[in-house]
XYZ file of C-alpha atoms in Angstrom:
560
model
C -21.106 -15.209 -16.556
C -21.125 -13.265 -19.821
C -21.100 -15.211 -23.091
C -17.838 -15.262 -25.002
C -17.592 -12.175 -27.201
C -14.765 -11.982 -29.773
C -12.829 -8.808 -29.159
C -13.196 -7.689 -32.769
C -16.952 -7.164 -32.219
C -16.492 -4.776 -29.327
C -17.012 -1.078 -29.911
C -14.397 1.404 -28.620
C -14.667 1.724 -24.873
C -16.851 -1.365 -24.470
C -14.037 -3.620 -23.288
C -13.663 -1.822 -19.961
C -17.422 -1.573 -19.427
C -17.913 -5.259 -20.231
C -15.016 -6.227 -17.977
C -16.440 -4.158 -15.101
C -19.830 -5.837 -15.591
C -18.214 -9.281 -15.625
C -16.362 -8.628 -12.382
C -19.475 -7.118 -10.823
C -21.400 -10.289 -11.643
C -18.672 -12.682 -10.526
C -17.341 -11.158 -7.288
C -18.566 -12.957 -4.183
C -19.226 -10.866 -1.084
C -16.895 -11.095 1.878
C -17.484 -14.305 3.818
C -18.884 -14.403 7.343
C -15.774 -16.260 8.490
C -13.533 -13.490 7.173
C -15.644 -10.820 8.877
C -15.463 -12.716 12.163
C -11.670 -12.925 11.890
C -11.359 -9.201 11.251
C -13.618 -8.450 14.200
C -11.597 -10.744 16.477
C -8.345 -8.996 15.507
C -9.906 -5.599 16.138
C -11.220 -6.604 19.561
C -7.859 -8.045 20.582
C -6.017 -4.857 19.619
C -8.559 -2.619 21.353
C -8.050 -4.605 24.558
C -4.377 -3.539 24.625
C -5.228 0.097 25.274
C -8.003 2.509 26.105
C -10.115 3.758 23.174
C -8.636 6.811 21.471
C -10.189 9.450 19.208
C -9.935 8.310 15.611
C -10.039 9.756 12.118
C -11.604 7.839 9.220
C -11.000 8.229 5.501
C -13.268 6.562 2.925
C -12.479 5.671 -0.690
C -15.311 4.508 -3.012
C -14.903 1.104 -4.632
C -13.163 1.074 -8.001
C -16.117 -0.559 -9.794
C -18.395 2.284 -8.707
C -16.593 4.501 -11.233
C -17.021 3.861 -14.968
C -13.835 2.827 -16.788
C -12.548 5.430 -19.197
C -13.399 4.989 -22.898
C -10.347 4.614 -25.138
C -9.491 4.731 -28.830
C -9.903 1.463 -30.775
C -6.769 -0.622 -31.468
C -4.760 0.057 -34.613
C -4.196 -2.511 -37.366
C -1.263 -4.117 -35.566
C -3.289 -4.296 -32.366
C -6.227 -5.950 -34.102
C -3.835 -8.490 -35.614
C -2.474 -9.314 -32.155
C -6.024 -9.660 -30.814
C -7.016 -12.010 -33.645
C -4.007 -14.191 -32.922
C -4.916 -14.221 -29.234
C -8.550 -15.110 -30.018
C -7.402 -18.091 -32.071
C -5.424 -19.474 -29.123
C -8.213 -18.726 -26.637
C -10.803 -20.524 -28.792
C -8.565 -23.599 -28.858
C -8.249 -23.613 -25.063
C -11.982 -22.993 -24.584
C -12.878 -25.870 -26.886
C -10.686 -28.243 -24.895
C -11.438 -26.820 -21.439
C -14.849 -25.115 -21.247
C -14.433 -24.923 -17.457
C -12.266 -21.817 -17.898
C -14.705 -19.851 -20.040
C -14.818 -16.957 -17.583
C -11.031 -16.812 -17.423
C -10.887 -16.697 -21.208
C -13.405 -13.859 -21.383
C -11.425 -11.881 -18.779
C -8.286 -12.403 -20.886
C -10.035 -11.334 -24.079
C -11.503 -8.158 -22.593
C -8.374 -7.205 -20.661
C -6.192 -7.595 -23.757
C -8.540 -5.409 -25.784
C -8.578 -2.797 -23.031
C -4.767 -2.872 -22.889
C -4.486 -2.279 -26.635
C -6.935 0.629 -26.414
C -5.189 2.230 -23.423
C -1.780 2.170 -25.114
C -3.135 3.707 -28.335
C -5.058 6.355 -26.405
C -1.914 7.237 -24.493
C 0.036 7.615 -27.735
C -2.502 9.500 -29.885
C -4.887 11.431 -27.664
C -3.821 15.074 -27.283
C -2.753 15.626 -23.699
C -5.576 16.993 -21.614
C -5.005 20.199 -19.744
C -3.598 19.099 -16.455
C -6.307 19.636 -13.884
C -5.055 21.861 -11.123
C -5.594 19.848 -7.981
C -6.194 21.882 -4.874
C -3.733 21.023 -2.146
C -5.334 18.155 -0.265
C -5.315 18.692 3.479
C -6.033 15.079 4.416
C -3.540 13.364 6.754
C -2.244 11.132 3.945
C -1.536 13.746 1.284
C 0.222 16.010 3.803
C 2.781 13.219 4.251
C 3.520 12.536 0.592
C 7.296 12.439 0.055
C 9.311 14.663 -2.236
C 10.607 12.314 -4.936
C 14.252 12.213 -5.971
C 15.114 12.620 -9.647
C 15.970 9.356 -11.366
C 17.610 8.339 -14.642
C 18.069 5.003 -16.401
C 21.525 4.751 -14.869
C 19.932 4.470 -11.437
C 18.264 1.225 -12.504
C 21.160 -0.718 -13.979
C 20.928 -3.057 -10.957
C 17.465 -4.071 -12.194
C 18.585 -5.767 -15.391
C 17.791 -9.468 -15.522
C 21.342 -10.392 -16.405
C 22.797 -8.661 -13.372
C 23.086 -9.337 -9.671
C 21.275 -10.458 -7.647
C 18.909 -12.006 -10.212
C 21.395 -14.658 -11.290
C 21.895 -16.190 -7.852
C 20.078 -19.079 -6.234
C 17.256 -18.634 -3.774
C 16.787 -22.292 -2.912
C 19.831 -24.445 -2.229
C 18.920 -27.714 -3.930
C 16.416 -26.986 -6.715
C 17.922 -25.985 -10.047
C 14.606 -24.834 -11.501
C 14.480 -22.173 -8.781
C 17.919 -20.741 -9.463
C 16.280 -17.450 -10.417
C 14.760 -15.245 -7.727
C 12.047 -14.446 -10.249
C 10.487 -17.868 -9.681
C 11.424 -18.512 -6.054
C 8.735 -16.259 -4.610
C 5.819 -18.129 -6.153
C 6.816 -21.490 -4.688
C 7.552 -19.826 -1.364
C 4.070 -18.303 -1.168
C 2.457 -21.638 -2.040
C 4.476 -23.404 0.640
C 3.413 -20.829 3.242
C -0.230 -21.480 2.394
C 0.115 -25.237 2.034
C 1.380 -25.934 5.558
C -2.165 -26.492 6.864
C -4.283 -26.977 3.759
C -2.171 -28.667 1.122
C -3.690 -28.194 -2.335
C -0.713 -29.892 -3.938
C 0.646 -26.709 -5.509
C 3.823 -26.474 -3.504
C 6.292 -27.768 -6.094
C 4.159 -27.759 -9.248
C 4.750 -25.781 -12.417
C 1.083 -25.389 -13.308
C 0.864 -21.677 -12.604
C 4.537 -20.920 -13.253
C 4.075 -20.944 -17.024
C 3.293 -17.253 -16.584
C 6.773 -16.643 -15.294
C 8.344 -18.275 -18.320
C 6.424 -16.026 -20.704
C 6.785 -12.824 -18.725
C 10.456 -13.070 -17.806
C 11.875 -14.217 -21.083
C 15.197 -12.551 -20.305
C 16.228 -15.294 -17.868
C 16.352 -18.117 -20.408
C 19.968 -18.706 -19.487
C 18.883 -20.044 -16.078
C 15.436 -21.479 -16.894
C 14.793 -23.919 -19.745
C 11.457 -22.431 -20.799
C 10.854 -24.859 -23.658
C 11.337 -27.928 -21.453
C 9.122 -26.608 -18.698
C 6.394 -25.450 -21.080
C 6.327 -28.939 -22.560
C 6.130 -30.363 -19.052
C 3.123 -28.191 -18.245
C 1.338 -29.059 -21.484
C 2.103 -32.733 -20.967
C 0.572 -32.625 -17.520
C -2.478 -30.936 -19.003
C -2.982 -33.907 -21.256
C -2.341 -36.448 -18.504
C -3.936 -34.896 -15.462
C -6.242 -31.959 -16.151
C -6.933 -29.416 -13.483
C -8.687 -26.073 -13.808
C -5.572 -24.300 -12.584
C -3.522 -25.918 -15.344
C -5.760 -24.531 -18.076
C -5.994 -21.229 -16.241
C -2.199 -21.019 -16.300
C -2.216 -21.326 -20.085
C -4.741 -18.474 -20.364
C -2.686 -16.294 -18.059
C 0.493 -17.184 -19.903
C -1.105 -16.086 -23.167
C -2.032 -12.765 -21.594
C 1.488 -12.267 -20.223
C 2.940 -12.846 -23.673
C 0.332 -10.541 -25.260
C 1.023 -7.793 -22.736
C 4.745 -8.002 -23.398
C 4.203 -7.724 -27.153
C 1.923 -4.672 -26.757
C 4.388 -2.938 -24.444
C 7.285 -3.555 -26.808
C 5.278 -2.439 -29.879
C 4.466 0.998 -28.470
C 7.945 1.534 -27.034
C 9.375 0.762 -30.480
C 6.972 3.315 -31.977
C 8.175 5.807 -29.383
C 11.859 5.150 -30.073
C 11.277 5.431 -33.829
C 9.645 8.819 -33.400
C 6.283 7.669 -34.799
C 4.553 8.647 -31.548
C 5.547 10.510 -28.412
C 4.442 8.728 -25.251
C 3.669 11.131 -22.405
C 4.787 10.517 -18.836
C 1.184 9.941 -17.772
C -1.301 7.331 -18.925
C -5.092 7.622 -19.316
C -6.147 5.130 -16.644
C -8.611 6.210 -13.967
C -9.262 4.325 -10.726
C -11.624 1.833 -12.333
C -9.627 1.177 -15.507
C -6.404 0.829 -13.506
C -7.939 -1.723 -11.146
C -9.541 -3.728 -13.961
C -6.432 -3.732 -16.106
C -4.385 -5.095 -13.202
C -6.633 -7.999 -12.295
C -5.672 -10.576 -14.921
C -2.065 -9.563 -14.454
C -2.315 -10.936 -10.906
C -5.647 -12.792 -10.610
C -4.240 -16.154 -11.667
C -0.585 -15.659 -10.839
C -1.248 -17.143 -7.435
C -3.103 -20.427 -7.337
C -6.139 -20.474 -5.066
C -9.041 -22.886 -4.658
C -11.853 -22.223 -7.135
C -14.140 -21.570 -4.155
C -11.975 -18.571 -3.213
C -10.928 -17.253 -6.612
C -13.660 -14.597 -6.891
C -13.966 -13.783 -3.187
C -13.916 -10.062 -2.513
C -11.178 -10.408 0.084
C -8.998 -12.430 -2.301
C -9.296 -9.905 -5.135
C -8.461 -7.045 -2.755
C -5.217 -8.697 -1.709
C -4.288 -9.305 -5.363
C -4.903 -5.690 -6.351
C -2.967 -4.263 -3.416
C -0.141 -6.715 -4.081
C 0.239 -5.042 -7.489
C -0.086 -1.582 -5.943
C 2.932 -2.338 -3.753
C 4.880 -3.293 -6.860
C 3.844 -0.023 -8.519
C 4.681 2.087 -5.486
C 8.249 0.880 -5.323
C 8.868 0.678 -9.042
C 7.227 3.854 -10.322
C 10.287 5.634 -11.688
C 11.606 2.583 -13.482
C 8.144 1.982 -14.928
C 7.983 5.593 -16.105
C 11.347 5.277 -17.817
C 10.386 2.012 -19.498
C 6.864 2.959 -20.526
C 4.749 0.802 -18.194
C 1.066 1.460 -18.972
C -0.514 0.074 -15.835
C 1.425 1.805 -13.054
C -1.022 3.564 -10.765
C 1.285 6.480 -9.947
C 1.473 7.327 -13.670
C -2.305 7.047 -14.126
C -4.520 10.107 -14.496
C -6.265 9.753 -11.162
C -6.221 12.250 -8.272
C -3.140 12.243 -6.072
C -5.372 11.583 -3.066
C -6.643 8.356 -4.641
C -3.089 7.206 -5.240
C -2.096 8.083 -1.683
C -5.149 6.190 -0.405
C -4.211 3.073 -2.388
C -0.688 3.260 -0.953
C -2.084 3.569 2.566
C -4.394 0.600 1.909
C -1.373 -1.494 0.975
C 0.333 -0.578 4.252
C -2.867 -1.276 6.212
C -3.110 -4.729 4.594
C 0.546 -5.459 5.387
C -0.268 -4.684 9.023
C -3.400 -6.859 8.902
C -1.292 -9.697 7.482
C 0.799 -9.547 10.674
C -2.207 -10.544 12.810
C -2.741 -14.263 13.412
C -6.469 -13.841 12.702
C -5.703 -12.924 9.070
C -4.560 -16.371 8.014
C -7.359 -18.764 8.853
C -10.314 -17.879 6.588
C -8.645 -18.275 3.161
C -5.890 -20.370 1.650
C -4.105 -17.565 -0.179
C -3.661 -15.176 2.748
C 0.130 -14.894 2.790
C 0.329 -13.221 -0.610
C 0.953 -9.609 0.375
C 3.085 -10.606 3.359
C 5.449 -12.684 1.229
C 5.411 -10.167 -1.624
C 6.756 -7.306 0.475
C 9.486 -9.535 1.911
C 10.382 -10.910 -1.530
C 10.744 -7.349 -2.818
C 12.950 -6.381 0.088
C 15.240 -9.407 -0.313
C 15.696 -9.575 -4.074
C 17.098 -6.116 -4.673
C 14.827 -6.060 -7.715
C 12.778 -3.093 -6.516
C 13.788 0.323 -5.220
C 12.393 -0.369 -1.773
C 15.566 0.684 0.077
C 17.166 2.805 -2.622
C 14.301 5.293 -3.006
C 13.134 4.873 0.562
C 16.261 6.337 2.144
C 15.832 10.067 2.683
C 17.772 12.647 4.633
C 16.537 12.704 8.194
C 13.637 10.765 9.674
C 10.123 12.187 9.971
C 8.866 12.296 13.570
C 6.895 9.284 14.747
C 4.641 11.395 16.957
C 1.199 11.845 15.410
C 2.370 10.071 12.263
C -0.756 8.971 10.355
C 1.020 5.973 8.891
C 2.167 4.735 12.296
C -1.389 5.228 13.536
C -2.924 3.548 10.489
C -4.923 0.610 11.801
C -4.654 -2.844 10.191
C -7.315 -3.298 7.542
C -8.094 -6.084 5.057
C -9.462 -3.469 2.584
C -11.892 -6.033 1.160
C -14.161 -3.429 -0.461
C -11.503 -1.740 -2.564
C -13.170 -3.021 -5.755
C -16.811 -3.046 -4.630
C -18.389 -0.969 -1.854
C -15.280 0.973 -0.886
C -12.725 1.008 1.911
C -12.603 3.028 5.127
C -9.227 3.479 6.805
C -8.963 4.363 10.483
C -6.221 6.488 12.044
C -5.888 6.212 15.816
C -3.054 5.771 18.295
C -1.559 2.353 17.708
C -1.476 -0.271 20.461
C 1.828 -1.587 21.755
C 2.676 -4.732 23.665
C 3.486 -4.041 27.341
C 6.590 -6.261 27.203
C 8.550 -8.158 24.542
C 8.640 -11.936 24.370
C 11.990 -13.691 24.809
C 13.120 -13.958 21.193
C 11.966 -10.467 20.253
C 13.725 -9.105 23.330
C 16.913 -10.756 22.050
C 16.583 -8.864 18.743
C 16.125 -5.637 20.706
C 19.183 -6.376 22.874
C 21.377 -7.018 19.836
C 20.283 -3.743 18.282
C 20.953 -1.840 21.525
C 24.471 -3.275 21.705
C 25.408 -2.804 18.038
C 23.311 0.159 16.861
C 22.471 2.309 19.914
C 21.339 5.256 17.757
C 18.681 3.121 16.022
C 17.691 1.064 19.066
C 14.901 3.310 20.487
C 13.051 3.264 17.156
C 13.675 -0.450 16.592
C 12.539 -1.385 20.083
C 9.358 0.695 19.748
C 8.530 -1.013 16.455
C 9.042 -4.444 17.991
C 6.523 -3.543 20.703
C 4.056 -2.353 18.046
C 4.648 -5.535 16.018
C 3.980 -7.849 18.950
C 0.745 -6.003 19.653
C -0.376 -6.983 16.144
C 1.150 -10.434 16.061
C 1.465 -11.663 19.623
C 4.678 -13.306 20.973
C 7.186 -13.914 18.184
C 8.840 -17.325 17.888
C 11.083 -16.970 14.867
C 14.718 -17.700 14.077
C 16.633 -15.026 15.978
C 19.981 -15.457 14.192
C 18.815 -15.404 10.567
C 16.180 -12.715 11.165
C 18.703 -10.481 12.891
C 21.165 -10.882 10.024
C 18.479 -9.864 7.510
C 17.193 -6.939 9.584
C 20.722 -5.740 10.332
C 21.508 -5.464 6.619
C 18.135 -4.130 5.449
C 15.858 -2.227 7.822
C 18.475 -1.211 10.380
C 21.042 -0.348 7.688
C 18.450 1.839 5.986
C 17.546 3.639 9.224
C 21.233 4.238 9.883
C 21.666 5.607 6.367
C 18.671 7.903 6.831
C 20.191 9.342 9.978
C 23.587 9.999 8.387
C 24.609 12.625 5.857
C 22.717 12.140 2.580
C 24.638 9.877 0.237
C 23.302 8.305 -2.926
C 26.223 5.866 -2.890
C 25.403 4.806 0.691
C 21.787 4.283 -0.276
C 22.834 2.156 -3.241
C 25.074 0.060 -1.000
C 22.138 -0.762 1.266
C 19.877 -1.548 -1.685
C 22.393 -3.877 -3.308
C 23.280 -5.630 -0.057
C 19.559 -6.283 0.481
C 19.750 -8.435 -2.643
C 22.888 -10.170 -1.411
C 21.469 -11.015 2.021
C 18.330 -12.252 0.275
C 20.397 -14.598 -1.861
C 22.216 -15.857 1.241
C 19.278 -16.126 3.658
C 16.107 -16.500 1.580
C 16.049 -20.273 2.017
C 15.676 -19.865 5.802
C 12.175 -18.468 5.221
C 11.119 -21.881 3.893
C 11.656 -23.489 7.304
C 8.237 -24.911 8.299
C 8.998 -24.290 11.994
C 9.984 -20.613 11.897
C 9.514 -19.407 8.310
C 6.105 -17.865 8.856
C 7.227 -16.100 12.012
C 10.298 -14.676 10.290
C 8.313 -13.635 7.234
C 5.701 -11.821 9.305
C 8.245 -9.762 11.243
C 10.157 -8.884 8.061
C 6.915 -7.876 6.327
C 6.099 -5.504 9.153
C 9.557 -3.946 9.167
C 9.689 -3.634 5.366
C 6.124 -2.420 4.852
C 4.582 -1.029 8.030
C 7.244 0.138 10.479
C 8.480 3.670 10.980
C 10.285 5.081 9.021
C 8.009 4.053 6.192
C 10.378 3.134 3.408
C 7.513 1.727 1.395
C 5.568 4.990 1.637
C 8.701 6.954 0.768
C 8.816 5.115 -2.559
C 5.461 6.569 -3.695
C 6.789 9.907 -4.932
C 6.991 10.495 -8.664
C 8.846 13.154 -10.640
C 8.405 13.177 -14.464
C 11.541 12.651 -16.531
C 12.139 11.751 -20.150
C 10.488 8.506 -21.212
C 13.070 6.144 -22.678
C 12.039 2.637 -23.638
C 14.803 0.136 -23.061
C 15.230 -3.527 -22.308
C 14.578 -3.411 -18.566
C 11.805 -5.678 -17.355
C 8.669 -3.565 -17.033
């Protein structure tokens, strides 16, 4: 662990280098148990069909590339960093156990300040002419639709469906912005209860980050509750939550500062940002590293960090145009990295969604449901453009589709030694189990045009997952109004209004049915099937959200 180093003493560009060195020293290699689980899943899937010719694509680990050097912070930025250092020193004095967390916060905040200023003041580099990439991923990149701020009015925190309940009997979870965190903890806690299921210790981040929902969450009361528990019953995760909450507040203040400068005409923020693969990955880590409580023994595991990074990538993929309009600095599709790298990250996210559908994925670590629940949460809140941007005219053919043939992959080396994706004909289950067959029968009766595709995806899902034993009624209702509705819309005449209807109803059905995913008997089964349909099935609505078309940057009050 590196010694604490006040951010004011760092030279320009040193924050990213120091942060990369810290992560390089702290990351623990993938565990033997995790490797055995991956191998078991691979062997099981290979047994379902004869070996097929395969294509492999390799991406070097993010930490193998040096982070980009940025301009030093301006006077306002240094003032914000000094204020942050004061708070961090107080926490470190009381809780020396979180010294590494504090150093990550200090370095990440400095790097964030530098990246924003570099974006605003560095003359735009000549756009490197990228040769058309002939790899199977880049050939399938979608053509993005044009978007304006008006297309994102549904995303405001005061609007539907963000004001509705996601849990019938818990007032503190009236906002969908907080429901997902407790849901993920419950999914993990069913076998190995760490006591996080209904605690607020890591939710202090939410109260800082989503300050626009104060009408439904009493942030002052809950912050006092957290701090009171710190005094009464210290845990490392409690102190870690305070560090992460400080970073969330700092990040919000930096974002708002530069957007105000942009609106005032003092600077002109370009549609791109200066992050490369390494600086993007490093800048994301504190934003998600401690958002999801995990045992200290797993916090720095390579496989854990990979799932956190790709969880954020999924957010970026679906939200890229809103982030561009609102000035988000850390969106990977806006970063100055090759299009192939971005496409590879998107494919890694899909491969990890597929891996999360295998039963072998969930035994080695506590926090293994993160990406699976994230993709479902996105699909059922209406907060992200998962359905809205994913609906395109016509459906691409499933034959020889590289995304359909993308094999499940835990992508553990995405930060360290790199990741190799495999494309080969996907296995399918020879027959559907009883409850999955019922879903197929309902689709055949009600949506005969979509049934062949839906039935084929159910066979592919059960090859990954095994027999499905979920709640047929609630899962059908959700799928009918999300995945199936989107496929139907894709097959019809193009209509932006029709697409919006599907996107908004996804939020409504989430508000109505989200609580069913908390059922300890069927919730995991339902969540897994929904994750596959939302993130891995053909047509790939998640992949279709990766396109990006530059438009005018307009800072506004949307949550970034």
